[in-house]
Tab-separated table of N, CA and C in Angstrom:
chain	number	residue	atom	x	y	z
A	591	UNK	N	94.204	-28.882	14.309
A	591	UNK	CA	93.563	-28.348	13.103
A	591	UNK	C	92.450	-27.346	13.548
A	592	UNK	N	92.457	-26.145	13.053
A	592	UNK	CA	91.390	-25.187	13.416
A	592	UNK	C	90.219	-25.355	12.466
A	593	UNK	N	89.065	-25.407	13.109
A	593	UNK	CA	87.886	-25.488	12.355
A	593	UNK	C	87.147	-24.188	12.383
A	594	UNK	N	86.729	-23.751	11.313
A	594	UNK	CA	85.938	-22.442	11.247
A	594	UNK	C	84.464	-22.772	11.283
A	595	UNK	N	83.746	-22.168	12.093
A	595	UNK	CA	82.358	-22.325	12.122
A	595	UNK	C	81.704	-21.545	11.026
A	596	UNK	N	80.656	-21.984	10.468
A	596	UNK	CA	79.922	-21.265	9.552
A	596	UNK	C	79.281	-19.991	9.999
A	597	UNK	N	79.754	-18.810	9.595
A	597	UNK	CA	79.177	-17.570	10.096
A	597	UNK	C	77.653	-17.401	9.742
A	598	UNK	N	77.262	-17.937	8.717
A	598	UNK	CA	75.815	-17.827	8.305
A	598	UNK	C	74.983	-18.725	9.199
A	599	UNK	N	75.412	-19.852	9.562
A	599	UNK	CA	74.666	-20.719	10.554
A	599	UNK	C	74.635	-20.121	11.929
A	600	UNK	N	75.681	-19.553	12.415
A	600	UNK	CA	75.694	-18.982	13.655
A	600	UNK	C	74.888	-17.679	13.710
A	601	UNK	N	74.872	-16.927	12.641
A	601	UNK	CA	73.963	-15.741	12.551
A	601	UNK	C	72.502	-16.010	12.482
A	602	UNK	N	72.184	-17.173	11.815
A	602	UNK	CA	70.861	-17.636	11.783
A	602	UNK	C	70.360	-18.103	13.107
A	603	UNK	N	71.174	-18.739	13.874
A	603	UNK	CA	70.855	-19.200	15.226
A	603	UNK	C	70.663	-18.051	16.126
A	604	UNK	N	71.489	-17.038	16.070
A	604	UNK	CA	71.366	-15.839	16.882
A	604	UNK	C	70.001	-15.056	16.457
A	605	UNK	N	69.733	-14.993	15.201
A	605	UNK	CA	68.441	-14.428	14.854
A	605	UNK	C	67.255	-15.120	15.325
A	606	UNK	N	67.276	-16.446	15.378
A	606	UNK	CA	66.172	-17.217	15.885
A	606	UNK	C	65.937	-17.075	17.342
A	607	UNK	N	67.170	-16.987	18.056
A	607	UNK	CA	67.037	-16.787	19.518
A	607	UNK	C	66.518	-15.364	19.880
A	608	UNK	N	66.851	-14.455	19.104
A	608	UNK	CA	66.272	-12.996	19.305
A	608	UNK	C	64.812	-12.965	19.025
A	609	UNK	N	64.382	-13.584	17.968
A	609	UNK	CA	62.991	-13.520	17.465
A	609	UNK	C	62.013	-14.429	18.314
A	610	UNK	N	62.549	-15.389	19.058
A	610	UNK	CA	61.706	-16.327	19.762
A	610	UNK	C	60.796	-15.544	20.797
A	611	UNK	N	61.191	-14.727	21.650
A	611	UNK	CA	60.266	-14.073	22.612
A	611	UNK	C	59.146	-13.312	21.850
A	612	UNK	N	59.382	-12.735	20.674
A	612	UNK	CA	58.399	-11.977	20.020
A	612	UNK	C	57.308	-12.803	19.405
A	613	UNK	N	57.733	-14.029	18.901
A	613	UNK	CA	56.697	-15.051	18.387
A	613	UNK	C	55.895	-15.561	19.494
A	614	UNK	N	56.334	-15.710	20.636
A	614	UNK	CA	55.539	-16.300	21.766
A	614	UNK	C	54.591	-15.214	22.223
A	615	UNK	N	55.087	-13.949	22.229
A	615	UNK	CA	54.131	-12.851	22.646
A	615	UNK	C	52.982	-12.660	21.590
A	616	UNK	N	53.335	-12.856	20.359
A	616	UNK	CA	52.289	-12.714	19.306
A	616	UNK	C	51.233	-13.788	19.343
A	617	UNK	N	51.556	-14.983	19.891
A	617	UNK	CA	50.667	-16.103	19.908
A	617	UNK	C	49.961	-16.170	21.170
A	618	UNK	N	50.112	-15.296	22.116
A	618	UNK	CA	49.472	-15.288	23.369
A	618	UNK	C	47.915	-15.253	23.299
A	619	UNK	N	47.367	-14.496	22.267
A	619	UNK	CA	45.965	-14.519	22.129
A	619	UNK	C	45.269	-13.297	22.718
A	620	UNK	N	46.040	-12.470	23.502
A	620	UNK	CA	45.367	-11.277	24.081
A	620	UNK	C	45.997	-10.047	23.350
A	621	UNK	N	45.077	-9.082	23.076
A	621	UNK	CA	45.520	-7.795	22.438
A	621	UNK	C	45.191	-6.713	23.425
A	622	UNK	N	46.181	-5.747	23.542
A	622	UNK	CA	46.055	-4.581	24.299
A	622	UNK	C	45.588	-3.482	23.360
A	623	UNK	N	44.422	-2.915	23.689
A	623	UNK	CA	43.870	-1.847	22.861
A	623	UNK	C	44.124	-0.509	23.644
A	624	UNK	N	44.349	0.578	22.922
A	624	UNK	CA	44.560	1.942	23.598
A	624	UNK	C	43.408	2.169	24.503
A	625	UNK	N	43.693	2.925	25.528
A	625	UNK	CA	42.621	3.333	26.492
A	625	UNK	C	41.529	4.144	25.835
A	626	UNK	N	41.974	4.917	24.800
A	626	UNK	CA	41.007	5.858	24.108
A	626	UNK	C	40.267	5.168	23.044
A	627	UNK	N	40.512	3.834	22.820
A	627	UNK	CA	39.700	3.208	21.681
A	627	UNK	C	38.192	3.057	22.106
A	628	UNK	N	37.397	3.257	21.104
A	628	UNK	CA	35.987	3.094	21.216
A	628	UNK	C	35.437	1.820	20.647
A	629	UNK	N	34.291	1.421	20.942
A	629	UNK	CA	33.680	0.223	20.353
A	629	UNK	C	32.582	0.654	19.366
A	630	UNK	N	32.380	-0.037	18.282
A	630	UNK	CA	31.394	0.299	17.379
A	630	UNK	C	31.140	-0.876	16.392
A	631	UNK	N	30.157	-0.681	15.569
A	631	UNK	CA	29.831	-1.571	14.474
A	631	UNK	C	30.263	-0.863	13.176
A	632	UNK	N	31.068	-1.438	12.446
A	632	UNK	CA	31.685	-0.886	11.169
A	632	UNK	C	31.077	-1.589	9.912
A	633	UNK	N	30.669	-0.773	8.962
A	633	UNK	CA	30.242	-1.197	7.610
A	633	UNK	C	31.058	-0.354	6.650
A	634	UNK	N	31.780	-1.010	5.784
A	634	UNK	CA	32.479	-0.202	4.742
A	634	UNK	C	31.573	-0.126	3.521
A	635	UNK	N	31.092	1.076	3.273
A	635	UNK	CA	30.249	1.417	2.134
A	635	UNK	C	31.023	1.403	0.830
A	636	UNK	N	31.936	2.316	0.708
A	636	UNK	CA	32.796	2.363	-0.431
A	636	UNK	C	33.965	3.110	0.115
A	637	UNK	N	35.180	2.428	0.162
A	637	UNK	CA	36.327	2.996	0.728
A	637	UNK	C	36.635	4.407	0.136
A	638	UNK	N	36.933	5.365	0.952
A	638	UNK	CA	37.135	5.435	2.389
A	638	UNK	C	35.880	5.748	3.117
A	639	UNK	N	34.696	5.639	2.567
A	639	UNK	CA	33.434	5.931	3.186
A	639	UNK	C	32.874	4.716	3.953
A	640	UNK	N	32.621	4.961	5.251
A	640	UNK	CA	32.180	3.873	6.151
A	640	UNK	C	30.997	4.442	6.967
A	641	UNK	N	30.292	3.483	7.581
A	641	UNK	CA	29.321	3.840	8.539
A	641	UNK	C	29.723	3.189	9.841
A	642	UNK	N	29.787	3.985	10.965
A	642	UNK	CA	30.110	3.447	12.261
A	642	UNK	C	28.916	3.750	13.143
A	643	UNK	N	28.288	2.670	13.532
A	643	UNK	CA	27.039	2.773	14.361
A	643	UNK	C	25.976	3.623	13.627
A	644	UNK	N	25.725	3.312	12.381
A	644	UNK	CA	24.777	3.958	11.546
A	644	UNK	C	25.076	5.420	11.344
A	645	UNK	N	26.254	5.887	11.467
A	645	UNK	CA	26.642	7.253	11.354
A	645	UNK	C	27.674	7.222	10.151
A	646	UNK	N	27.464	8.042	9.195
A	646	UNK	CA	28.387	8.146	8.020
A	646	UNK	C	29.633	8.869	8.450
A	647	UNK	N	30.798	8.247	8.166
A	647	UNK	CA	32.124	8.854	8.433
A	647	UNK	C	33.071	8.341	7.416
A	648	UNK	N	34.352	8.613	7.626
A	648	UNK	CA	35.399	8.205	6.666
A	648	UNK	C	36.567	7.600	7.407
A	649	UNK	N	37.297	6.813	6.621
A	649	UNK	CA	38.687	6.299	7.180
A	649	UNK	C	39.636	7.370	6.827
A	650	UNK	N	40.533	7.579	7.708
A	650	UNK	CA	41.597	8.609	7.500
A	650	UNK	C	42.494	8.158	6.417
A	651	UNK	N	43.266	9.046	5.780
A	651	UNK	CA	44.290	8.600	4.936
A	651	UNK	C	45.363	7.847	5.708
A	652	UNK	N	45.734	6.670	5.285
A	652	UNK	CA	46.687	5.801	6.022
A	652	UNK	C	45.962	5.039	7.133
A	653	UNK	N	44.745	4.989	7.157
A	653	UNK	CA	44.030	4.161	8.223
A	653	UNK	C	44.432	2.704	8.193
A	654	UNK	N	44.502	2.036	9.291
A	654	UNK	CA	44.936	0.667	9.316
A	654	UNK	C	43.874	-0.224	9.934
A	655	UNK	N	43.449	-1.275	9.296
A	655	UNK	CA	42.446	-2.197	9.796
A	655	UNK	C	43.082	-3.559	10.044
A	656	UNK	N	43.050	-4.013	11.340
A	656	UNK	CA	43.657	-5.213	11.804
A	656	UNK	C	42.604	-6.364	11.922
A	657	UNK	N	42.812	-7.528	11.428
A	657	UNK	CA	41.818	-8.639	11.721
A	657	UNK	C	42.109	-9.259	13.073
A	658	UNK	N	41.450	-10.344	13.354
A	658	UNK	CA	41.532	-10.955	14.675
A	658	UNK	C	42.980	-11.535	14.937
A	659	UNK	N	43.757	-11.716	13.882
A	659	UNK	CA	45.121	-12.212	14.101
A	659	UNK	C	46.106	-11.062	14.067
A	660	UNK	N	45.713	-9.862	14.079
A	660	UNK	CA	46.615	-8.614	14.005
A	660	UNK	C	47.202	-8.458	12.692
A	661	UNK	N	46.655	-8.994	11.608
A	661	UNK	CA	47.227	-8.847	10.209
A	661	UNK	C	46.420	-7.715	9.592
A	662	UNK	N	47.095	-6.984	8.741
A	662	UNK	CA	46.401	-5.901	8.072
A	662	UNK	C	45.361	-6.438	7.066
A	663	UNK	N	44.284	-5.778	6.978
A	663	UNK	CA	43.173	-6.027	6.139
A	663	UNK	C	42.876	-4.859	5.205
A	664	UNK	N	42.597	-5.085	3.953
A	664	UNK	CA	42.200	-3.974	3.081
A	664	UNK	C	40.738	-3.736	3.315
A	665	UNK	N	40.403	-2.411	3.303
A	665	UNK	CA	39.019	-2.030	3.530
A	665	UNK	C	38.037	-2.520	2.426
A	666	UNK	N	38.524	-2.673	1.200
A	666	UNK	CA	37.682	-3.267	0.129
A	666	UNK	C	37.244	-4.704	0.484
A	667	UNK	N	37.969	-5.470	1.297
A	667	UNK	CA	37.571	-6.794	1.558
A	667	UNK	C	36.472	-6.859	2.564
A	668	UNK	N	36.062	-5.743	3.147
A	668	UNK	CA	34.982	-5.731	4.133
A	668	UNK	C	33.716	-5.003	3.609
A	669	UNK	N	33.575	-4.827	2.280
A	669	UNK	CA	32.500	-4.201	1.709
A	669	UNK	C	31.197	-4.734	2.214
A	670	UNK	N	30.280	-3.920	2.675
A	670	UNK	CA	28.975	-4.247	3.122
A	670	UNK	C	28.957	-5.415	4.181
A	671	UNK	N	29.973	-5.543	4.886
A	671	UNK	CA	30.008	-6.557	5.947
A	671	UNK	C	29.949	-5.773	7.323
A	672	UNK	N	29.069	-6.181	8.236
A	672	UNK	CA	28.936	-5.593	9.508
A	672	UNK	C	29.852	-6.334	10.485
A	673	UNK	N	30.800	-5.543	11.020
A	673	UNK	CA	31.809	-6.143	11.996
A	673	UNK	C	31.871	-5.293	13.253
A	674	UNK	N	32.040	-5.966	14.418
A	674	UNK	CA	32.183	-5.369	15.673
A	674	UNK	C	33.685	-5.063	15.844
A	675	UNK	N	34.021	-3.735	16.055
A	675	UNK	CA	35.336	-3.347	16.180
A	675	UNK	C	35.677	-2.456	17.330
A	676	UNK	N	36.923	-2.303	17.711
A	676	UNK	CA	37.434	-1.165	18.446
A	676	UNK	C	38.120	-0.261	17.453
A	677	UNK	N	38.046	0.994	17.709
A	677	UNK	CA	38.639	2.029	16.785
A	677	UNK	C	39.097	3.202	17.538
A	678	UNK	N	40.073	3.911	16.889
A	678	UNK	CA	40.587	5.180	17.356
A	678	UNK	C	40.262	6.254	16.295
A	679	UNK	N	40.154	7.496	16.703
A	679	UNK	CA	39.953	8.624	15.762
A	679	UNK	C	41.236	9.518	15.683
A	680	UNK	N	41.375	10.147	14.599
A	680	UNK	CA	42.419	11.134	14.478
A	680	UNK	C	41.906	12.492	14.870
A	681	UNK	N	42.700	13.477	14.712
A	681	UNK	CA	42.305	14.900	15.131
A	681	UNK	C	41.146	15.431	14.242
A	682	UNK	N	40.899	14.862	13.123
A	682	UNK	CA	39.762	15.359	12.299
A	682	UNK	C	38.458	14.538	12.489
A	683	UNK	N	38.480	13.642	13.441
A	683	UNK	CA	37.398	12.747	13.795
A	683	UNK	C	37.189	11.766	12.671
A	684	UNK	N	38.242	11.428	11.961
A	684	UNK	CA	38.120	10.292	10.988
A	684	UNK	C	38.827	9.011	11.616
A	685	UNK	N	38.362	7.938	11.162
A	685	UNK	CA	38.814	6.661	11.838
A	685	UNK	C	40.313	6.356	11.454
A	686	UNK	N	41.190	6.092	12.366
A	686	UNK	CA	42.561	6.006	12.178
A	686	UNK	C	43.004	4.543	12.175
A	687	UNK	N	42.644	3.811	13.393
A	687	UNK	CA	42.996	2.531	13.597
A	687	UNK	C	41.725	1.656	13.841
A	688	UNK	N	41.622	0.440	13.297
A	688	UNK	CA	40.474	-0.352	13.516
A	688	UNK	C	40.921	-1.803	13.849
A	689	UNK	N	40.425	-2.392	14.867
A	689	UNK	CA	40.707	-3.802	15.279
A	689	UNK	C	39.437	-4.575	15.252
A	690	UNK	N	39.412	-5.547	14.296
A	690	UNK	CA	38.183	-6.406	14.240
A	690	UNK	C	38.257	-7.441	15.425
A	691	UNK	N	37.191	-7.488	16.202
A	691	UNK	CA	37.229	-8.179	17.516
A	691	UNK	C	36.755	-9.689	17.362
A	692	UNK	N	37.361	-10.511	18.218
A	692	UNK	CA	36.906	-11.852	18.313
A	692	UNK	C	35.598	-11.818	19.154
A	693	UNK	N	34.918	-12.990	19.367
A	693	UNK	CA	33.765	-12.993	20.192
A	693	UNK	C	34.010	-12.697	21.644
A	694	UNK	N	35.151	-13.239	22.118
A	694	UNK	CA	35.582	-12.891	23.601
A	694	UNK	C	35.921	-11.486	23.775
A	695	UNK	N	36.528	-10.796	22.805
A	695	UNK	CA	36.870	-9.438	22.899
A	695	UNK	C	35.658	-8.565	22.880
A	696	UNK	N	34.757	-9.008	21.980
A	696	UNK	CA	33.472	-8.246	21.811
A	696	UNK	C	32.585	-8.246	23.103
A	697	UNK	N	32.801	-9.213	23.993
A	697	UNK	CA	31.931	-9.302	25.202
A	697	UNK	C	32.510	-8.376	26.314
A	698	UNK	N	33.694	-7.796	26.170
A	698	UNK	CA	34.255	-6.832	27.083
A	698	UNK	C	33.535	-5.556	26.927
A	699	UNK	N	33.316	-4.867	28.060
A	699	UNK	CA	32.644	-3.569	27.977
A	699	UNK	C	33.614	-2.497	27.594
A	700	UNK	N	33.198	-1.600	26.646
A	700	UNK	CA	33.873	-0.452	26.242
A	700	UNK	C	33.048	0.658	25.849
A	701	UNK	N	33.431	1.911	25.969
A	701	UNK	CA	32.599	3.033	25.607
A	701	UNK	C	32.340	3.069	24.069
A	702	UNK	N	31.165	3.546	23.722
A	702	UNK	CA	30.887	3.906	22.443
A	702	UNK	C	30.194	2.770	21.681
A	703	UNK	N	29.811	1.741	22.273
A	703	UNK	CA	29.261	0.652	21.511
A	703	UNK	C	27.740	0.822	21.274
A	704	UNK	N	27.300	0.553	20.021
A	704	UNK	CA	25.885	0.561	19.658
A	704	UNK	C	25.324	1.946	19.389
A	705	UNK	N	24.059	1.877	18.949
A	705	UNK	CA	23.350	3.160	18.546
A	705	UNK	C	22.247	3.205	19.696
A	706	UNK	N	22.175	4.443	20.301
A	706	UNK	CA	21.231	4.581	21.316
A	706	UNK	C	20.136	5.447	20.673
A	707	UNK	N	18.883	5.039	20.797
A	707	UNK	CA	17.737	5.760	20.318
A	707	UNK	C	16.681	5.954	21.388
A	708	UNK	N	15.869	6.945	21.329
A	708	UNK	CA	14.836	7.084	22.281
A	708	UNK	C	13.452	6.786	21.658
A	709	UNK	N	13.488	6.062	20.524
A	709	UNK	CA	12.287	5.627	19.924
A	709	UNK	C	12.512	4.217	19.425
A	710	UNK	N	11.328	3.601	19.089
A	710	UNK	CA	11.353	2.207	18.566
A	710	UNK	C	10.552	2.126	17.319
A	711	UNK	N	11.019	1.642	16.277
A	711	UNK	CA	10.282	1.377	15.052
A	711	UNK	C	9.238	0.250	15.301
A	712	UNK	N	8.070	0.464	14.636
A	712	UNK	CA	6.989	-0.603	14.769
A	712	UNK	C	7.599	-1.994	14.272
A	713	UNK	N	8.482	-1.974	13.270
A	713	UNK	CA	8.914	-3.241	12.760
A	713	UNK	C	9.939	-3.953	13.725
A	714	UNK	N	10.408	-3.188	14.693
A	714	UNK	CA	11.325	-3.745	15.666
A	714	UNK	C	10.681	-4.316	17.000
A	715	UNK	N	9.442	-4.003	17.059
A	715	UNK	CA	8.684	-4.313	18.305
A	715	UNK	C	8.319	-5.884	18.235
A	716	UNK	N	8.311	-6.500	19.299
A	716	UNK	CA	8.055	-7.947	19.361
A	716	UNK	C	6.632	-8.276	18.833
A	717	UNK	N	6.476	-9.212	18.121
A	717	UNK	CA	5.148	-9.670	17.528
A	717	UNK	C	4.343	-10.283	18.644
A	718	UNK	N	3.077	-10.037	18.701
A	718	UNK	CA	2.275	-10.747	19.661
A	718	UNK	C	2.055	-12.220	19.229
A	719	UNK	N	1.858	-13.007	20.306
A	719	UNK	CA	1.645	-14.372	20.009
A	719	UNK	C	0.373	-14.654	19.301
A	720	UNK	N	0.360	-15.468	18.287
A	720	UNK	CA	-0.821	-15.712	17.458
A	720	UNK	C	-1.737	-16.555	18.280
A	721	UNK	N	-3.080	-16.221	18.208
A	721	UNK	CA	-4.050	-16.967	18.905
A	721	UNK	C	-4.365	-18.142	18.020
A	722	UNK	N	-4.382	-19.215	18.618
A	722	UNK	CA	-4.698	-20.503	17.898
A	722	UNK	C	-6.120	-20.732	18.039
A	723	UNK	N	-6.721	-21.051	16.973
A	723	UNK	CA	-8.149	-21.436	16.966
A	723	UNK	C	-8.302	-22.998	17.161
A	724	UNK	N	-9.164	-23.352	18.084
A	724	UNK	CA	-9.391	-24.807	18.311
A	724	UNK	C	-10.479	-25.316	17.498
């Protein structure tokens, strides 16, 4: 007697075997950023207007923001939140891709991080130790 195997079941098994290497790679925890990616602090003011390292700029049309799990994030969910990111620019110097960094990724050195100033505000200077009266 010939027994017919269920084609749906065998197709599902084949699909799982093909997808297995991709899920293992996605869970490895390391992300490879493009060599041209810069580091900065992003604050979404009002989409698509953002500030990157205290400099007003814009997200490009079709910009993508990835969270720490590489899932897409809407820019409106980041309103007025300061996040450390890696980012790439398009040809018009608008932000094209943004990756929100984990603490371990933020510790790695990359060009473009922070605001460099040649002056210090009085409010940012350390306070002198208060003299205690005996």
